XYZ file of C-alpha atoms in Angstrom:
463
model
C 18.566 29.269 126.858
C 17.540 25.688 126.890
C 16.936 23.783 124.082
C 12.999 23.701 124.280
C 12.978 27.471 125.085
C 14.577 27.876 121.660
C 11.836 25.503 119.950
C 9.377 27.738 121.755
C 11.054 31.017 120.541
C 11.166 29.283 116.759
C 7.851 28.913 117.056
C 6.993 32.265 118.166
C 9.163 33.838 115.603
C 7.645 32.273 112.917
C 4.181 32.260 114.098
C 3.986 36.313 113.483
C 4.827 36.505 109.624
C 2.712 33.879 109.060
C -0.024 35.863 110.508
C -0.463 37.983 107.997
C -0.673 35.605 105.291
C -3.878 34.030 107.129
C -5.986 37.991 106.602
C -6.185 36.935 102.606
C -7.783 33.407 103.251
C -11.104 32.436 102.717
C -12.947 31.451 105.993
C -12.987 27.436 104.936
C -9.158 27.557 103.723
C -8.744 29.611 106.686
C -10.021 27.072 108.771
C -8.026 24.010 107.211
C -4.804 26.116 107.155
C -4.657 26.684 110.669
C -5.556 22.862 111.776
C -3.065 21.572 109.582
C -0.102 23.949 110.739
C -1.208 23.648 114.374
C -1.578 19.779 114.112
C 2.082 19.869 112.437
C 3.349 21.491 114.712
C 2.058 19.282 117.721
C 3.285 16.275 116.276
C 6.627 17.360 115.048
C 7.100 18.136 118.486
C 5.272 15.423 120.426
C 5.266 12.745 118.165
C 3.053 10.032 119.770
C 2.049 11.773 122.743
C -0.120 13.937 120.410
C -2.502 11.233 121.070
C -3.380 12.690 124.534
C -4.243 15.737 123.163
C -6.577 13.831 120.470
C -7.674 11.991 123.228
C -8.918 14.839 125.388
C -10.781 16.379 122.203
C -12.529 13.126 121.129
C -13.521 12.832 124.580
C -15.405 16.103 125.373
C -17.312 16.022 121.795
C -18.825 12.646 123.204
C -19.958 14.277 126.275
C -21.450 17.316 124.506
C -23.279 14.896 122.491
C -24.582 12.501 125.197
C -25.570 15.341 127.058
C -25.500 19.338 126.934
C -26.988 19.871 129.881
C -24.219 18.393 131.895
C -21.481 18.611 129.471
C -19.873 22.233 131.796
C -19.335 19.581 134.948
C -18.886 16.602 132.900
C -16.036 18.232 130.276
C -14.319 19.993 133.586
C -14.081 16.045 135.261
C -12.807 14.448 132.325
C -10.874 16.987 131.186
C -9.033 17.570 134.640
C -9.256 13.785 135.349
C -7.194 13.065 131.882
C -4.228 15.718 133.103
C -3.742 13.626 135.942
C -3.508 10.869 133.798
C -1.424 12.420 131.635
C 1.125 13.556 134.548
C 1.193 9.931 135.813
C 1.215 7.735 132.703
C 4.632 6.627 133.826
C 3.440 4.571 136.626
C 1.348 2.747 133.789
C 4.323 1.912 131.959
C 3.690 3.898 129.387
C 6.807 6.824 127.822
C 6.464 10.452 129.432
C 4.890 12.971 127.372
C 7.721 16.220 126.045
C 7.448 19.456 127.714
C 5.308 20.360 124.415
C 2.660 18.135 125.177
C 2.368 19.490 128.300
C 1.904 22.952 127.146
C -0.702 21.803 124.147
C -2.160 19.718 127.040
C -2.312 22.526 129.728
C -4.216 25.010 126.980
C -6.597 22.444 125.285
C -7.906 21.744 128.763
C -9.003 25.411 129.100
C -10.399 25.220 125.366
C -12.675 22.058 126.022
C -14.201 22.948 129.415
C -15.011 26.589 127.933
C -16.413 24.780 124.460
C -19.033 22.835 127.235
C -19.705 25.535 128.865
C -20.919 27.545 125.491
C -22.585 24.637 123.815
C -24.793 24.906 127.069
C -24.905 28.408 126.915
C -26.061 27.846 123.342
C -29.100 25.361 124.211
C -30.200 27.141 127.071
C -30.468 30.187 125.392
C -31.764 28.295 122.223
C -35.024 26.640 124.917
C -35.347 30.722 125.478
C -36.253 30.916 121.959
C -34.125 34.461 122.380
C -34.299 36.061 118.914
C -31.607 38.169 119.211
C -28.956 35.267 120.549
C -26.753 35.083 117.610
C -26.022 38.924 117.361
C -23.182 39.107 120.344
C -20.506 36.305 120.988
C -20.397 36.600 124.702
C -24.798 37.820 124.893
C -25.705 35.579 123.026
C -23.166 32.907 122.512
C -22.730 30.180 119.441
C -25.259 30.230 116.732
C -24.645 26.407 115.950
C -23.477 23.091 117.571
C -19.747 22.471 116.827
C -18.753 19.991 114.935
C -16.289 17.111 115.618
C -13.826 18.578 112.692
C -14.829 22.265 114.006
C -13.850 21.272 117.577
C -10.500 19.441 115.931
C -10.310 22.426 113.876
C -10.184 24.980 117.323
C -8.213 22.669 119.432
C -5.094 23.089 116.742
C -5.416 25.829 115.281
C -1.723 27.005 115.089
C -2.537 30.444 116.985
C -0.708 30.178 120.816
C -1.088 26.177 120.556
C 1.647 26.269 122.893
C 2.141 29.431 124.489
C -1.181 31.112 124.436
C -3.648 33.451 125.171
C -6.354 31.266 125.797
C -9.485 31.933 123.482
C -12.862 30.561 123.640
C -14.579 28.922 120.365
C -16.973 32.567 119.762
C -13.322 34.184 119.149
C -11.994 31.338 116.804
C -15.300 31.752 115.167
C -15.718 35.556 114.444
C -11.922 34.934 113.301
C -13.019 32.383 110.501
C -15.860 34.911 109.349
C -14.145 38.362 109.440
C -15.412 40.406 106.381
C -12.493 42.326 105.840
C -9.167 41.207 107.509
C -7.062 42.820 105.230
C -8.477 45.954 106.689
C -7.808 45.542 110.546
C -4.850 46.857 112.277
C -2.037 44.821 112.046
C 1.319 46.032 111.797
C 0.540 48.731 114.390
C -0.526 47.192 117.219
C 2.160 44.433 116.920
C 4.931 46.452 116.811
C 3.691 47.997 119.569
C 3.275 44.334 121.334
C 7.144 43.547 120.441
C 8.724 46.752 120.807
C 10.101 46.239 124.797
C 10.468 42.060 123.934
C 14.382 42.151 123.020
C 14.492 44.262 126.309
C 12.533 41.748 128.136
C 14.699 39.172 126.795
C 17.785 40.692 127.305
C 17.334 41.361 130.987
C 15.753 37.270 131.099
C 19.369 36.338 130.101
C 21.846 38.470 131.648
C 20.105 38.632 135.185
C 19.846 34.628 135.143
C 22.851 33.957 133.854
C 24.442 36.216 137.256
C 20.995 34.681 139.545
C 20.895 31.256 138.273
C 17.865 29.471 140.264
C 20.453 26.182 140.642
C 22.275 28.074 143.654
C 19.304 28.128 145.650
C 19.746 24.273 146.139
C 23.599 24.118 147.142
C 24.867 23.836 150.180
C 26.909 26.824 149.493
C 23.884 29.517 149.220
C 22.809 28.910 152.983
C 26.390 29.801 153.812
C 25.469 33.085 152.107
C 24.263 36.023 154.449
C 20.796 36.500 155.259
C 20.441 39.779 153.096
C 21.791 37.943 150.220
C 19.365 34.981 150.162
C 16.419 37.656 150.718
C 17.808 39.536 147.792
C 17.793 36.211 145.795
C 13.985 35.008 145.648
C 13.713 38.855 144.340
C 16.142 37.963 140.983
C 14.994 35.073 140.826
C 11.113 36.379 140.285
C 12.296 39.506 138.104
C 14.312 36.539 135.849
C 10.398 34.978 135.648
C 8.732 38.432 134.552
C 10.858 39.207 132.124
C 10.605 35.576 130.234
C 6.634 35.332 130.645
C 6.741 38.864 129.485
C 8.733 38.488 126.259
C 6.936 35.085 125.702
C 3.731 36.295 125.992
C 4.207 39.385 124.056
C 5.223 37.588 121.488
C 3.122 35.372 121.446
C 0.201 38.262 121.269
C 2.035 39.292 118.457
C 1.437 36.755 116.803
C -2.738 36.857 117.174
C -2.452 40.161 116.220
C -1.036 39.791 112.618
C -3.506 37.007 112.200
C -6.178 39.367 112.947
C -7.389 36.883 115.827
C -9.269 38.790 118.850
C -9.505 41.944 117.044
C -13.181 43.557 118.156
C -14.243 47.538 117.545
C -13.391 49.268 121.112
C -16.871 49.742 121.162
C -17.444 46.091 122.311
C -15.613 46.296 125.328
C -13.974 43.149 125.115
C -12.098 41.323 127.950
C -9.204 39.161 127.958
C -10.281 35.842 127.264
C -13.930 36.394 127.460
C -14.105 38.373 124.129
C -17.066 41.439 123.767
C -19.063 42.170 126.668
C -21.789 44.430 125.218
C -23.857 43.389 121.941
C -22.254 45.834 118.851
C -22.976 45.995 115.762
C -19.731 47.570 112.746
C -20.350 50.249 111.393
C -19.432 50.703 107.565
C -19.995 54.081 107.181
C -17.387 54.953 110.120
C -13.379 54.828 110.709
C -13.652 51.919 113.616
C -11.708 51.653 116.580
C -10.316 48.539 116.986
C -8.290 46.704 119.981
C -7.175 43.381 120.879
C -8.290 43.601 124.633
C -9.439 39.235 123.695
C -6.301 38.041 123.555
C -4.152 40.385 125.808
C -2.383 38.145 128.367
C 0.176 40.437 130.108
C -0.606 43.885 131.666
C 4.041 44.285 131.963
C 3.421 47.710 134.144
C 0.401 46.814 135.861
C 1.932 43.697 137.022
C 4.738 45.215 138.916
C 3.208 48.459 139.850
C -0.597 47.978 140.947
C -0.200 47.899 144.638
C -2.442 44.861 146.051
C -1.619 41.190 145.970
C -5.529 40.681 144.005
C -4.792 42.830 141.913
C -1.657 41.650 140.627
C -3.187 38.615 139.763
C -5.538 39.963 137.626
C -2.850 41.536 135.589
C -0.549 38.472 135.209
C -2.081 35.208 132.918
C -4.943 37.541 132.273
C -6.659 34.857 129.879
C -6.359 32.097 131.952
C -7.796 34.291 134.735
C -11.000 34.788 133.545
C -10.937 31.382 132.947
C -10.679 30.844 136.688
C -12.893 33.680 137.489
C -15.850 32.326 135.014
C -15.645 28.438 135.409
C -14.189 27.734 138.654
C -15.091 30.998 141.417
C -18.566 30.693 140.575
C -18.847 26.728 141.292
C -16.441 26.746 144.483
C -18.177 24.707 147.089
C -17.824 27.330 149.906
C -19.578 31.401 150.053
C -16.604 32.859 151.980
C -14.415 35.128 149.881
C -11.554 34.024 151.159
C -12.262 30.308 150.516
C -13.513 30.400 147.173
C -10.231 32.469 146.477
C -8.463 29.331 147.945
C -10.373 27.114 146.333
C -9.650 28.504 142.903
C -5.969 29.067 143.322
C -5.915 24.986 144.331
C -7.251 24.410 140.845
C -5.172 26.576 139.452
C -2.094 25.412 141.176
C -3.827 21.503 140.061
C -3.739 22.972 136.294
C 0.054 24.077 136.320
C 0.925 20.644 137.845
C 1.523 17.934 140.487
C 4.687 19.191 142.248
C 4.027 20.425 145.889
C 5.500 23.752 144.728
C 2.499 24.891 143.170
C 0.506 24.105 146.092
C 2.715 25.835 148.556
C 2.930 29.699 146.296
C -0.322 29.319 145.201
C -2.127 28.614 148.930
C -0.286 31.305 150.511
C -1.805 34.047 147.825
C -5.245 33.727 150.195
C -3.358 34.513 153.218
C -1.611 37.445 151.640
C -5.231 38.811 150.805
C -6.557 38.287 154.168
C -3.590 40.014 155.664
C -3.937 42.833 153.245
C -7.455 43.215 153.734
C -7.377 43.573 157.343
C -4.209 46.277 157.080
C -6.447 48.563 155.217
C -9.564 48.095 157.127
C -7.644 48.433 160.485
C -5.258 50.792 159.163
C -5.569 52.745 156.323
C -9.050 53.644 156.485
C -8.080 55.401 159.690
C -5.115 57.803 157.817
C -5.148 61.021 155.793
C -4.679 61.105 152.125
C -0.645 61.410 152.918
C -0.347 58.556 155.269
C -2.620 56.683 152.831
C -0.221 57.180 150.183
C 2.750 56.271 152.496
C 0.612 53.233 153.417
C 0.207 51.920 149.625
C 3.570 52.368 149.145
C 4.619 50.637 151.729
C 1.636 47.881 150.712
C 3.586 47.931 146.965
C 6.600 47.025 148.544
C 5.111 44.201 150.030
C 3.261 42.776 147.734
C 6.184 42.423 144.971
C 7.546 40.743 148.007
C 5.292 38.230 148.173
C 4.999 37.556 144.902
C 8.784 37.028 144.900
C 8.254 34.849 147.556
C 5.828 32.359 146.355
C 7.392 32.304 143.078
C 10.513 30.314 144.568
C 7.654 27.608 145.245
C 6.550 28.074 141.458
C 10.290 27.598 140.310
C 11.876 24.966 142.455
C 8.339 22.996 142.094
C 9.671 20.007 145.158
C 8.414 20.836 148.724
C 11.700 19.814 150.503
C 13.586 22.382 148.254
C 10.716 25.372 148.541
C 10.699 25.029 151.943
C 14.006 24.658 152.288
C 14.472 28.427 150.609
C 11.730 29.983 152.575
C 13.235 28.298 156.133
C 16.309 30.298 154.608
C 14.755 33.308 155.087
C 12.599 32.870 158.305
C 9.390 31.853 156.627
C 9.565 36.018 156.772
C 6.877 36.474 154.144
C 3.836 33.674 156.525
C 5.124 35.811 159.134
C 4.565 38.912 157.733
C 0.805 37.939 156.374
C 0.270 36.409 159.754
C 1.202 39.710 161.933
C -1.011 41.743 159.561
C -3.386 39.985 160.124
C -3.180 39.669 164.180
C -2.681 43.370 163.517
C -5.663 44.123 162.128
C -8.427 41.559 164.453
C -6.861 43.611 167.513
C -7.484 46.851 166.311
C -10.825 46.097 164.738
C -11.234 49.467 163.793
C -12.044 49.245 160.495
C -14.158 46.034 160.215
C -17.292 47.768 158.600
C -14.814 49.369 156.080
C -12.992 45.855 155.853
C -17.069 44.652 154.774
C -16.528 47.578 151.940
C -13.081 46.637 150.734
C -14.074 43.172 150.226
C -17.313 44.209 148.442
C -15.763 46.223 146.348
C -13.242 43.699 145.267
C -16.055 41.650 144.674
C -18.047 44.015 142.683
C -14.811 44.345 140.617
C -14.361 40.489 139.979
C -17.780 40.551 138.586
C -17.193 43.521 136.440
C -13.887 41.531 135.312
């Protein structure tokens, strides 16, 4: 493990014990506690380039003040403008930030354009003169403007500053007031969060230590045979899983002995989002509690749900619906298939500037189109048998292609990406690209093509 990977596991480590100590705070001391450890920790580990961070925050309270209305498109411009300031403050002469800026950076950018967007929620709910706003986080939204030390207060708080899940400001809020923390579940659920992690991270450093991702760029791999280069991308994307996975259960770990994103079941929450439905606790009654808010890794469902989509709603799940809430909506095209594209651009813009996140993430559209028109052309015409043989089949493909565009994800340049994938016959593009072919010649299924795609639909709205 690299040096920063251990800061990051420190960090983790010590962010779950500490959990528990925040349940017997008072909301106010509650509040202070967490700003000062989180703002510790981001300068301890970025020094002077916490001032970006700072920056960013400063920033989107001035445009919430000049003007709620447009603070949702004005927070997502600055906001997004700023990162690319931030990845290019080099050519202004000015010292690069540390890979834990980055990550502070990467998160707080999600935090201020979701803030906007429920401050507006908040007024235009408020000019409703709803009575019943304040009674659900998500129905009804905020029951006050945010102030500057509140949104200071949110942007550090110590919970996943660095790691994650993403939260919006409702959570951080019903957090501060919780009646009765002691009460919630807390050792339960987290063990259950950590009990696979020294597995996960045992298989992260054994299998990369044998795969390392360096060979890909020597000379010597393309002297390798073609099976073994294929075989490669597929290491090199199960050494990825199993690091996201033990960071990210950890790091849920960690929300969970602070009590953070803990809702009754009844309240249907969503990762990220928070409640769905209004609820109200019950006293009288042995609640059910979960921490569906902050769950950012579905492990299983992520390798074994069979479509390309769907994997992606399984995998980041909190940044997800931050894509699916802020950015689908306001894409500047109706087809499907472009808005997808268009979202997965910004998302690939969020993660960074290298070419690498450009080329994976633009080729997760074609992979949907191709397996779109394989089930409307083919599957809809088989039995329940050669339907099964078909998803299979489908499964096997689709952890392909994940492996796949993950080489762009790791090796980040274009010459080196494409480099890999010319390795292996572009096989992947040409896969997605017969399958598609495939499916406009047969055209057999096009009305049930219309019905997959609604349905996927349907279920991104529901999501």
């Amino acid at each position: 493990m690299s040096p920063d990977e251990l800061v990051y596991l420190g960090i983790l480590a010590a962010s779950i014990p500490v959990g528990f100590l925040f349940r017997y705070l008072s909301p106010p001391v509650k509040q202070g506690a967490a700003l000062l450890l989180g703002l510790s920790v981001a300068i301890v580990t970025c020094q002077i380039h916490t001032l970006h961070s700072l920056v960013t925050v400063i920033g989107t309270w001035i445009i919430i003040k000049i003007s709620w209305r447009h603070a949702p498109a004005l927070s997502l411009g600055w906001s997004f403008l700023y990162l690319l300031f931030f990845r290019l403050v080099t050519w202004f002469g000015l010292p690069a930030p540390t890979p834990f800026a980055n990550a502070i950076q990467l998160l707080l950018t999600l935090k201020m354009v979701s803030l906007a967007n429920e401050v507006n929620s908040f007024h235009m709910e408020k000019k409703k003169d709803v009575s019943s706003f304040a009674k659900s986080p998500v129905i009804g939204g905020l029951s006050q403007v945010p102030s500057l030390y509140d949104m200071l207060s949110y942007s550090y708080c110590y919970a996943g500053i660095m790691t994650g899940p993403f939260f919006r400001f409702q959570t951080y809020v019903d957090w501060l007031q919780q009646p009765s923390p002691q009460t919630l579940p807390g050792w339960g659920p987290c063990l259950q969060r950590l009990k696979l992690v020294p597995l996960y991270g045992a298989l992260f450093i054994s299998v990369n230590s044998v795969f390392p991702l360096a060979y890909v760029r020597t000379d010597e791999f393309l002297d390798e045979n073609f099976f073994f280069r294929y075989f490669y991308m597929i290491a090199v994307f199960f050494v990825f899983r199993m690091r996201f996975y033990a960071a990210w259960c950890g790091a849920e770990a960690g929300f969970i002995t602070a009590g953070l994103g803990c809702y009754p079941e009844k309240a249907l929450s969503k990762p990220g989002g928070g409640p769905t439905v209004n609820y109200s606790p019950d006293p009288s009654a042995d609640e059910m509690y979960d921490f569906k808010t902050i769950q950012n890794i579905d492990c299983y469902n992520t390798d074994f749900c069979v479509k390309v989509r769907h994997g992606m709603r399984y995998w980041n799940m909190t940044v997800q619906w931050w894509l699916h809430h802020y950015i689908y909506p306001n894409a500047p095209f109706r087809a499907y298939a472009l808005r997808a594209g268009w979202t997965m651009f910004i998302s690939a813009y969020w993660h960074g500037l290298h070419v690498g996140y450009y080329l994976s993430f633009l080729t997760i559209p074609l992979c949907i189109a191709a397996e779109s028109a394989m089930e409307s052309s083919v599957r809809a015409r088989l039995g329940p048998s050669g339907q099964n043989i078909f998803d299979w089949v489908h499964w096997f493909l689709k952890m392909r292609s994940y492996d796949y565009m993950c080489m762009g994800f790791v090796l980040l340049k274009a010459s080196d990406t494409i480099h890999y994938w010319a390795s292996i016959y572009f096989s992947m593009h040409i896969i997605a690209i017969a399958c598609i072919i495939i499916g406009r010649v047969l055209k057999g299924g096009k009305k049930e093509g219309r019905r997959v795609e609604k349905e996927d639909k349907r279920r991104g709205r529901e999501d």
